[in-house]
Structure formats: structure tokens, C-alpha cells
PDB file of C-alpha atoms in Angstrom:
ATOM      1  CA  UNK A   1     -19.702   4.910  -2.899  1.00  0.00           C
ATOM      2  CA  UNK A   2     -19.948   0.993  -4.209  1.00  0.00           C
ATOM      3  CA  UNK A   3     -17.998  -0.586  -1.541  1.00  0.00           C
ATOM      4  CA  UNK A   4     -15.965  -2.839  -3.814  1.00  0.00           C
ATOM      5  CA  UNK A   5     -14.248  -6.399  -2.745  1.00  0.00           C
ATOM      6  CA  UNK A   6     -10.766  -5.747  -1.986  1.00  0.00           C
ATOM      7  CA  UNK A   7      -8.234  -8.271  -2.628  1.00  0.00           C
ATOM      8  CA  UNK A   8      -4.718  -8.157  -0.680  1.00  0.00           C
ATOM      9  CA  UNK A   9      -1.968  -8.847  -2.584  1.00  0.00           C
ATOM     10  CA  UNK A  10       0.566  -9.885   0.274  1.00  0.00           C
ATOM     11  CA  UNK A  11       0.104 -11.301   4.235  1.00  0.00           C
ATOM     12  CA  UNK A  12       3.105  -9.524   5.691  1.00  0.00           C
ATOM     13  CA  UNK A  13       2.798  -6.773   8.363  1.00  0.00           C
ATOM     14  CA  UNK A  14       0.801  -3.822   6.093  1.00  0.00           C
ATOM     15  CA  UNK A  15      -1.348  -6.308   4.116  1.00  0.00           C
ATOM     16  CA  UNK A  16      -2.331  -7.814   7.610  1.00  0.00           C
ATOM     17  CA  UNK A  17      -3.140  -4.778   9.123  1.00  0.00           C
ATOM     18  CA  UNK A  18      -5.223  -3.185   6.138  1.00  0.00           C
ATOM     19  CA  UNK A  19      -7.204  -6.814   5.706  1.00  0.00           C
ATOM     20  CA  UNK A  20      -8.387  -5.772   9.377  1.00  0.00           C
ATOM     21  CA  UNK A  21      -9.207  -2.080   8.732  1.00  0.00           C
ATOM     22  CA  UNK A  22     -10.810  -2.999   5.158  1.00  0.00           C
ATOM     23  CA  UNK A  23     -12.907  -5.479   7.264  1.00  0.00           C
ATOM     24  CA  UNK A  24     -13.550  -3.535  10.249  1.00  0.00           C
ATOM     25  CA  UNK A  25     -14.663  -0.641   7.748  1.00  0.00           C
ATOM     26  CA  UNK A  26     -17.188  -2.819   5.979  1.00  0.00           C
ATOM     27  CA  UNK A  27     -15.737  -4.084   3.439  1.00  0.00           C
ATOM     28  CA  UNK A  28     -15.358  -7.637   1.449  1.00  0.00           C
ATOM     29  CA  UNK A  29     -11.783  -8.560   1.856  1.00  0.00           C
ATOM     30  CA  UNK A  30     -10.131 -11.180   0.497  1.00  0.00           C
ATOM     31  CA  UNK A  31      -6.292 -11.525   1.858  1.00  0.00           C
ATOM     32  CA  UNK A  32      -4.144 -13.829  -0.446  1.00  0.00           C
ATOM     33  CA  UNK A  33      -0.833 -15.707   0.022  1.00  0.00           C
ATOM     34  CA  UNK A  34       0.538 -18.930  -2.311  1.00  0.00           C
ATOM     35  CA  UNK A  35       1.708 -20.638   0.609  1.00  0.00           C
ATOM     36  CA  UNK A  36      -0.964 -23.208   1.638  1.00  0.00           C
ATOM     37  CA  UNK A  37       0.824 -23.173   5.486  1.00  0.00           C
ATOM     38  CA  UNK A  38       0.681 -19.114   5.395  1.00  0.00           C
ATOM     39  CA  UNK A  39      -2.916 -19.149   4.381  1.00  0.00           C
ATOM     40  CA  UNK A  40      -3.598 -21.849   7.510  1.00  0.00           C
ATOM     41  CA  UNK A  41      -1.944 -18.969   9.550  1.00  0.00           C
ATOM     42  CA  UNK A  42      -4.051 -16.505   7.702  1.00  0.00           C
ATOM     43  CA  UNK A  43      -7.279 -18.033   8.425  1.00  0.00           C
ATOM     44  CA  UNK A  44      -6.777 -18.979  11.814  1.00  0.00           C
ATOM     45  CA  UNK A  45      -5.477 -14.772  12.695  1.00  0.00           C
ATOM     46  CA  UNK A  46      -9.023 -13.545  10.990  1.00  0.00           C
ATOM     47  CA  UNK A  47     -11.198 -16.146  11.790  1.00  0.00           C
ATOM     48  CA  UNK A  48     -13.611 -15.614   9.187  1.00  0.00           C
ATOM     49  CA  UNK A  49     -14.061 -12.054   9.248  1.00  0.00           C
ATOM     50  CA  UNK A  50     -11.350 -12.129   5.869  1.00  0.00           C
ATOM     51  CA  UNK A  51     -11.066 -14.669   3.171  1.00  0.00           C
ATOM     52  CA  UNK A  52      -7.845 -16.356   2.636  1.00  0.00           C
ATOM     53  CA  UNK A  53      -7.258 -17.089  -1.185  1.00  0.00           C
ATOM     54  CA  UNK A  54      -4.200 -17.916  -3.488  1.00  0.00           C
ATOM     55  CA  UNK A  55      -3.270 -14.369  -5.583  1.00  0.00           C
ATOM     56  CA  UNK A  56      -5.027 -15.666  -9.066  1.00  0.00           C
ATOM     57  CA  UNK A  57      -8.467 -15.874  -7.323  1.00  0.00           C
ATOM     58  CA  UNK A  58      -7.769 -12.790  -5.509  1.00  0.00           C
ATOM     59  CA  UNK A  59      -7.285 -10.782  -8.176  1.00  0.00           C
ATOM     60  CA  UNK A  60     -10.328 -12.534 -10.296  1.00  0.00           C
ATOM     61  CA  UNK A  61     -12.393 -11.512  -7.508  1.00  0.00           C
ATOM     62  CA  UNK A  62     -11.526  -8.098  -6.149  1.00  0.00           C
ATOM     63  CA  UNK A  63     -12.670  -4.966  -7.767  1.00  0.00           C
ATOM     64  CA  UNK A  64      -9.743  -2.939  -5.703  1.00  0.00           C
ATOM     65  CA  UNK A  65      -6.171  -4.505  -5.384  1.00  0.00           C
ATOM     66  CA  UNK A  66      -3.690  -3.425  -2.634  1.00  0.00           C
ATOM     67  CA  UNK A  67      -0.212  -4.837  -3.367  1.00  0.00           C
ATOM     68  CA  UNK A  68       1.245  -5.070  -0.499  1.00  0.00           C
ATOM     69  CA  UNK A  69       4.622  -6.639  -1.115  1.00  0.00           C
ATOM     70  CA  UNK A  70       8.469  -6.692  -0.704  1.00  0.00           C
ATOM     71  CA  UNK A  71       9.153  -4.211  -2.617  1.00  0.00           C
ATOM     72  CA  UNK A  72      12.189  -5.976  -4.168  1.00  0.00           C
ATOM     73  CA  UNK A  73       9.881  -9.100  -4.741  1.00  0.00           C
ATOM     74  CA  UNK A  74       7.443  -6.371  -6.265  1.00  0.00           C
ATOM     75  CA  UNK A  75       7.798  -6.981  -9.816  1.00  0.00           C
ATOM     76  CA  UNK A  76       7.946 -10.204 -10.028  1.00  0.00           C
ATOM     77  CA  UNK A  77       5.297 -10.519  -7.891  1.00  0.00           C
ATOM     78  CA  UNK A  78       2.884  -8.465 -10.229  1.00  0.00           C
ATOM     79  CA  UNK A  79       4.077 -10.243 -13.266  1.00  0.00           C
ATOM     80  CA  UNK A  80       2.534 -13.862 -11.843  1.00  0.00           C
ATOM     81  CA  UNK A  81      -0.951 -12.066 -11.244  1.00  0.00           C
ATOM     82  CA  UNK A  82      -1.217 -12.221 -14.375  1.00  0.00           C
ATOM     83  CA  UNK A  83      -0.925  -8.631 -16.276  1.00  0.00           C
ATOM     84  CA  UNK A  84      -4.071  -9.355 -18.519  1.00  0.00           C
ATOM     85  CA  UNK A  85      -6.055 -10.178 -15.190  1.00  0.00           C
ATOM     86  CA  UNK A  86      -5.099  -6.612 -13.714  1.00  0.00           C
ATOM     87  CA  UNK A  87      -6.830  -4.404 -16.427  1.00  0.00           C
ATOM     88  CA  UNK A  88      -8.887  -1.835 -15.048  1.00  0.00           C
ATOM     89  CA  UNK A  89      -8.695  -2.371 -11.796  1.00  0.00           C
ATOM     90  CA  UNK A  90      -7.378   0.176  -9.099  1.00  0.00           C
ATOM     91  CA  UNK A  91      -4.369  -1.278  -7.599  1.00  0.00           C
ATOM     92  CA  UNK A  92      -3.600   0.475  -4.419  1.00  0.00           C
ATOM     93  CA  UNK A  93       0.009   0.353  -4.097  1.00  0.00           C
ATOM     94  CA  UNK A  94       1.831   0.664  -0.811  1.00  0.00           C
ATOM     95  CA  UNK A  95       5.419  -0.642  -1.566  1.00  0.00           C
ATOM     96  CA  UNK A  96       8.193   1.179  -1.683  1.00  0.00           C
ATOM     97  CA  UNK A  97      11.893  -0.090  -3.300  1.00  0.00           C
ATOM     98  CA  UNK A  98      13.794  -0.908   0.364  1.00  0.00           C
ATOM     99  CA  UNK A  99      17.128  -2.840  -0.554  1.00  0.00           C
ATOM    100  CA  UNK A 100      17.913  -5.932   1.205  1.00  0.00           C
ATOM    101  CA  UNK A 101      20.892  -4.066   3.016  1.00  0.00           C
ATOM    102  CA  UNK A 102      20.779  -2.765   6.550  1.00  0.00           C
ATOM    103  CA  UNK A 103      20.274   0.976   7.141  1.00  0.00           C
ATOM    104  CA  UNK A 104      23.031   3.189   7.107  1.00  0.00           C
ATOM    105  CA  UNK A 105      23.000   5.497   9.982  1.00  0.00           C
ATOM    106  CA  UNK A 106      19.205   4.475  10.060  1.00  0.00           C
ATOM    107  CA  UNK A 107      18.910   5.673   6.769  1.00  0.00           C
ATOM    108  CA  UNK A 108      17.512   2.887   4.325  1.00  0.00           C
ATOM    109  CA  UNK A 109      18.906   2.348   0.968  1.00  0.00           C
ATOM    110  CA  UNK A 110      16.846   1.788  -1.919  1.00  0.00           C
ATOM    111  CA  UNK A 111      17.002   0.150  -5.309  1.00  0.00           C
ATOM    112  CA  UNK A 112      15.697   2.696  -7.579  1.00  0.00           C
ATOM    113  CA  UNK A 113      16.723   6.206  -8.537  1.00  0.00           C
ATOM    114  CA  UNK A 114      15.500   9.632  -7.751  1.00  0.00           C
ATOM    115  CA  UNK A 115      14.478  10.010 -11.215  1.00  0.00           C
ATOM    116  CA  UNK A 116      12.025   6.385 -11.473  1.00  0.00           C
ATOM    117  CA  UNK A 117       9.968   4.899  -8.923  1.00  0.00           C
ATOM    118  CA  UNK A 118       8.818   1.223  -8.277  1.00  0.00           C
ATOM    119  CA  UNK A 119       5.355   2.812  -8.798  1.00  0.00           C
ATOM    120  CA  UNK A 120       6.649   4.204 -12.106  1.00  0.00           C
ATOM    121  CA  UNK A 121       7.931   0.615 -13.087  1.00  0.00           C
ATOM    122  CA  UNK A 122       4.746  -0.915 -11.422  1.00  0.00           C
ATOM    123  CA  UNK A 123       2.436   1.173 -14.440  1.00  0.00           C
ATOM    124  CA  UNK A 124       4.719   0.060 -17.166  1.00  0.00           C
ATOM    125  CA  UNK A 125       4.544  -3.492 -16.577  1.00  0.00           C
ATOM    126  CA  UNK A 126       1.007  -3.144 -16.490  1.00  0.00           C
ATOM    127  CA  UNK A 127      -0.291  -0.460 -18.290  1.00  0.00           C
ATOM    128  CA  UNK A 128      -4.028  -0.671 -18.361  1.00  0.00           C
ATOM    129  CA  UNK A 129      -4.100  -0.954 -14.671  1.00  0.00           C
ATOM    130  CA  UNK A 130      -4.504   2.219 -11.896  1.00  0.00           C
ATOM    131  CA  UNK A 131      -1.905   2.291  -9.932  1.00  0.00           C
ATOM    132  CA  UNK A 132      -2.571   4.842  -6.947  1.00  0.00           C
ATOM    133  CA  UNK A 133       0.947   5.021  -4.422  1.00  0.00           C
ATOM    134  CA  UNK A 134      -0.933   5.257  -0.823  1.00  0.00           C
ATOM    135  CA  UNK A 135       0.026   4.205   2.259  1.00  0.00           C
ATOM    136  CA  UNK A 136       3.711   3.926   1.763  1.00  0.00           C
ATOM    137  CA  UNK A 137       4.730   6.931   4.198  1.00  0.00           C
ATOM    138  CA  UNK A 138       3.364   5.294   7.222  1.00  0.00           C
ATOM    139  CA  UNK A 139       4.209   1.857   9.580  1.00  0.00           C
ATOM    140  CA  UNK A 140       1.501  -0.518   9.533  1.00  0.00           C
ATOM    141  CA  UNK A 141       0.614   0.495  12.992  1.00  0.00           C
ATOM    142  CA  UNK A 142      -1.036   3.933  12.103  1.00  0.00           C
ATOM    143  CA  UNK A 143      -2.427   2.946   8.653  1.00  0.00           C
ATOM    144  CA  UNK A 144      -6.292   2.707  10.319  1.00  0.00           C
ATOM    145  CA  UNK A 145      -7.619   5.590  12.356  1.00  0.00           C
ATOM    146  CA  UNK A 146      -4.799   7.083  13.334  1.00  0.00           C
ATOM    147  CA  UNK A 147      -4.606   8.691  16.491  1.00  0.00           C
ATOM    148  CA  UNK A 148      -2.787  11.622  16.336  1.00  0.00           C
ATOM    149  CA  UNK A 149      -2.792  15.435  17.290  1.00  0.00           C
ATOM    150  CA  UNK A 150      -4.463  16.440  14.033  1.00  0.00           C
ATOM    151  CA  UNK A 151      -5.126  14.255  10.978  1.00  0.00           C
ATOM    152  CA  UNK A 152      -2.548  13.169   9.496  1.00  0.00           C
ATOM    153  CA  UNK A 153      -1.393  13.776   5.403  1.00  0.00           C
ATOM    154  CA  UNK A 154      -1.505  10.799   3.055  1.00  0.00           C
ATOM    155  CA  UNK A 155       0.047  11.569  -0.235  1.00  0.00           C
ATOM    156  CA  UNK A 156      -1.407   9.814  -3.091  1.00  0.00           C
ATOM    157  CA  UNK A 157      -0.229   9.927  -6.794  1.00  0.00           C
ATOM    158  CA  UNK A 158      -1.229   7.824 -10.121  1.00  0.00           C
ATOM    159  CA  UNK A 159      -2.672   9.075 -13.664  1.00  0.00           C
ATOM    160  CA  UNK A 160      -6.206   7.563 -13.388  1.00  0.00           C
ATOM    161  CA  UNK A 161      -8.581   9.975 -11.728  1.00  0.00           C
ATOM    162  CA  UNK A 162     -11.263   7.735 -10.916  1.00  0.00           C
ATOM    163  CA  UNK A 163      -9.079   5.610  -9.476  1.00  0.00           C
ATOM    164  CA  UNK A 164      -7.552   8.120  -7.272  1.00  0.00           C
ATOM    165  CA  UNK A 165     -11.226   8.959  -5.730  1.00  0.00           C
ATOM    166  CA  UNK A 166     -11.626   5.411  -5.187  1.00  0.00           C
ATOM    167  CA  UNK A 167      -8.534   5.610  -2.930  1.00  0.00           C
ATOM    168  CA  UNK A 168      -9.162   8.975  -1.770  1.00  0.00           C
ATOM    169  CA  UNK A 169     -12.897   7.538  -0.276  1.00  0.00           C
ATOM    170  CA  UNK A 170     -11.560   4.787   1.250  1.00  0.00           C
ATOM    171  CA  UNK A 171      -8.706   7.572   3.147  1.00  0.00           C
ATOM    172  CA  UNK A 172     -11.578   9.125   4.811  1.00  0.00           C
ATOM    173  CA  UNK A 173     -12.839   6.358   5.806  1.00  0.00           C
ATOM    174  CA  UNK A 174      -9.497   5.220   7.398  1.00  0.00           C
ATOM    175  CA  UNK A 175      -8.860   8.621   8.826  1.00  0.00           C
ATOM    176  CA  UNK A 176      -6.770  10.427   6.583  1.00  0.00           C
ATOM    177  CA  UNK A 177      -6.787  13.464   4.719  1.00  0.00           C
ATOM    178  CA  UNK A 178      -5.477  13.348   1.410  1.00  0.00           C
ATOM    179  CA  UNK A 179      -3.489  15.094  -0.674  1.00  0.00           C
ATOM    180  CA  UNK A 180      -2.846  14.265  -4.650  1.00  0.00           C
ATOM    181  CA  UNK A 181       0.201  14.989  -5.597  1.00  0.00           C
ATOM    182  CA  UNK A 182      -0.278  14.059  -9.448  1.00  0.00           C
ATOM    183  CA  UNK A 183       0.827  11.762 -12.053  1.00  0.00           C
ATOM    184  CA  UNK A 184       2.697   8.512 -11.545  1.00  0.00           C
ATOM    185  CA  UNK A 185       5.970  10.854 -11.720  1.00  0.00           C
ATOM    186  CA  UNK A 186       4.816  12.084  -8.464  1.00  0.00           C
ATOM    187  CA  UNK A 187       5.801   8.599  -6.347  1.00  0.00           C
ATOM    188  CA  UNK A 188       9.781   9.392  -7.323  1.00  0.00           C
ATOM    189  CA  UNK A 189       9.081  11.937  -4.048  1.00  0.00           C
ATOM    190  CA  UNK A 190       6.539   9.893  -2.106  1.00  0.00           C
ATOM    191  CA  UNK A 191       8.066   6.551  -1.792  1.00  0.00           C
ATOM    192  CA  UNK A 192      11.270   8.336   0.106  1.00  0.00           C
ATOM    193  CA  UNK A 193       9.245   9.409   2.532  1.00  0.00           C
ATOM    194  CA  UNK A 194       9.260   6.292   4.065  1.00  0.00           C
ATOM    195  CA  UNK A 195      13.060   6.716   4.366  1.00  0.00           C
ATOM    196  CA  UNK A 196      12.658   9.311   6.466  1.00  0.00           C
ATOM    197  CA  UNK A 197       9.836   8.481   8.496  1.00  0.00           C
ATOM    198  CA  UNK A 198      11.846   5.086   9.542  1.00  0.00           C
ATOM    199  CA  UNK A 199      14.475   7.282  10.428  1.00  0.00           C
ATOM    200  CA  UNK A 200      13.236   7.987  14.258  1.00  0.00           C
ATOM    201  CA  UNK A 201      12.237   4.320  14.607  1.00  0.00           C
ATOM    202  CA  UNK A 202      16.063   2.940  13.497  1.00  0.00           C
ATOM    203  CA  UNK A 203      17.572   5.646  15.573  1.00  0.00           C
ATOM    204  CA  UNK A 204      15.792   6.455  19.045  1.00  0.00           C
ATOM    205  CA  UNK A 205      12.862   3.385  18.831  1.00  0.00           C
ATOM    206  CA  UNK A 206      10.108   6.042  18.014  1.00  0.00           C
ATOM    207  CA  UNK A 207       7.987   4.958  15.336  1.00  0.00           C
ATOM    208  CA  UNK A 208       4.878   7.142  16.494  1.00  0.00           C
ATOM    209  CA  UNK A 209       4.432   9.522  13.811  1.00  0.00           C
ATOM    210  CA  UNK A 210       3.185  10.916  10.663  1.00  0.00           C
ATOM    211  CA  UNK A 211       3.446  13.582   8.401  1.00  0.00           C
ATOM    212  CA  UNK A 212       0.967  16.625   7.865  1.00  0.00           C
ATOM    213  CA  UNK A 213       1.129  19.114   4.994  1.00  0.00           C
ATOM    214  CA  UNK A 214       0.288  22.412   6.951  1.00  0.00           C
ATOM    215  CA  UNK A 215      -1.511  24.986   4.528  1.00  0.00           C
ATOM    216  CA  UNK A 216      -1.873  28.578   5.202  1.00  0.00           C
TER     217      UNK A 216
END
């Protein structure tokens, strides 16, 4: 496999912690934030093992995007990348469409339906990118080598089949078994799991956990 640059399209918790396991796995990373005083913050956390860059020359640069954003930020966000700049290029996408409400009951509310995803409306925004949903089931604590009983599931979904092997190499080299779920249709399931993984973690503190599809 070509190790590709990656480019990180968000410094918050998850892009933060996958700039460290993209870098501690090898790989060119390039973290990017358009605040000049985040990007300070940025280089002084990695120290030079990352590069800190505005989003443009991110994007320019990297041959695999992870957009790691608020998810109700998510569109807008993609739309000042640049849509024409995104053209294809695997865009690993790990947000999922939290509402800026608190929890019910630790339940999280979302913004979209059970019949369209934020992936879904990710792909039609820009349509001759690869959008693979991955790492959106997980806290950003147990998104490199997890440490579990057994090896945890990541579900993966997107239309591009290259794309999906570019994301499905980098798993095992994170840790994870995969398991693709399908078309871009596919993330209306995946992206509520994250609504009830957080459930433990709102209700009893636990956030040590993942999900494994058992086979027989």
C-alpha cells in the first residue's frame, strides 16, 4: 500500500487523536485549523512530528482527507474546502449529525432523519469525492490500537470501492477489523451508533467500549 499524506480536516478531540495514530503509524500528516492561535496550539502539542496548515493547503496536499468536524458545522465546513479541490480524493469521514442540545436521558439528539445521513448529504455536496463513514462509532480514546477483549468492529460504508480499501488498510493498521456495510445509504444506520455507544458514558461515566459484530 502507497502510504498517502493525510490531511486532517479539524483539531478537536478525534482529529487530534488520529493526527497522532496517522503519525505514529508512519504516515505524512498534515493537521489543519484556520485559526492562526489554534494552529500555535497545534504545533506546540505535536512538536513536529505533524504539520499544522490552514484547510486550503491541507486539502491541496493530502491524498486522503479525514473530516473531522462538528458535525453541525459539517457542511459548511466542506463547502469552504473548496468542492472542486476535493475531487477524487478519499475523504474519511468520522462526523456524525449531534444537535447542539443536551442529551435526553443520555440519549443524544440529532439533526438528521432516519431516512438521510450527514454522510448522505456530505456525497451530494460533493459528488466526485469518496466519502467512506469510519470511525464515527467510537470516542477518540479507542480510535488507535484499541485494547480490548477481542478486536473490535468498525463499520465502514461509501460507494467508491477503492476508496473503501484505502480505509479498510489503514483499519488494520489501527487495529480494527472491518466490516462494509455498503453504499452511502448504509451511514443512515452507522452514524446512530454513536448514540448509543455515548449512552454508558452520559449515564454511569463508562466510556470503555466498542462494538463487535459476532459471526457464526
Amino acid at each position: 500500500m502507497i502510504m498517502k499524506t493525510i490531511g486532517i480536516i479539524g483539531s478537536g478531540n478525534v482529529g487530534k487523536a488520529l493526527a497522532h495514530g496517522f503519525s505514529a503509524k508512519g504516515y505524512t500528516t498534515i493537521i489543519a485549523s484556520r485559526s492562526a492561535e489554534t494552529r500555535k496550539k497545534l504545533d506546540d502539542e505535536f512538536n513536529g512530528k505533524v504539520s499544522v496548515d490552514t484547510p486550503e493547503r491541507a486539502v491541496k496536499e493530502a491524498g486522503i482527507i479525514v473530516f473531522a468536524v462538528k458535525g453541525t458545522e459539517a457542511k459548511a465546513a466542506l463547502n469552504s474546502l473548496g468542492i472542486e479541490n476535493l475531487s477524487g480524493k478519499t475523504i474519511i469521514d468520522t462526523t456524525n449529525p449531534i444537535a447542539d442540545t443536551p442529551p435526553e436521558n443520555g440519549v443524544l439528539l440529532y439533526t438528521s432523519s432516519v431516512n438521510k445521513s450527514l454522510m448522505e448529504d456530505l456525497q451530494n455536496l460533493a459528488p466526485n469525492a469518496n466519502f467512506v463513514k469510519a470511525f464515527s462509532c467510537v470516542g477518540s480514546l479507542h480510535m488507535v490500537d484499541p485494547k480490548f477483549s477481542s478486536t473490535p468492529t468498525m463499520f465502514i460504508c461509501g460507494n467508491n470501492q477503492h476508496a473503501k480499501t484505502e480505509v479498510t488498510e489503514i483499519l488494520d493498521k489501527f487495529g480494527w477489523e472491518t466490516e462494509d456495510m455498503g453504499m452511502a445509504e448504509a451511514a443512515r444506520a452507522i452514524e446512530p451508533l454513536a448514540i448509543l455507544w455515548c449512552i454508558p458514558g452520559f449515564l454511569t461515566n463508562s466510556w470503555n467500549h466498542a462494538f463487535k459484530l459476532l459471526k457464526k
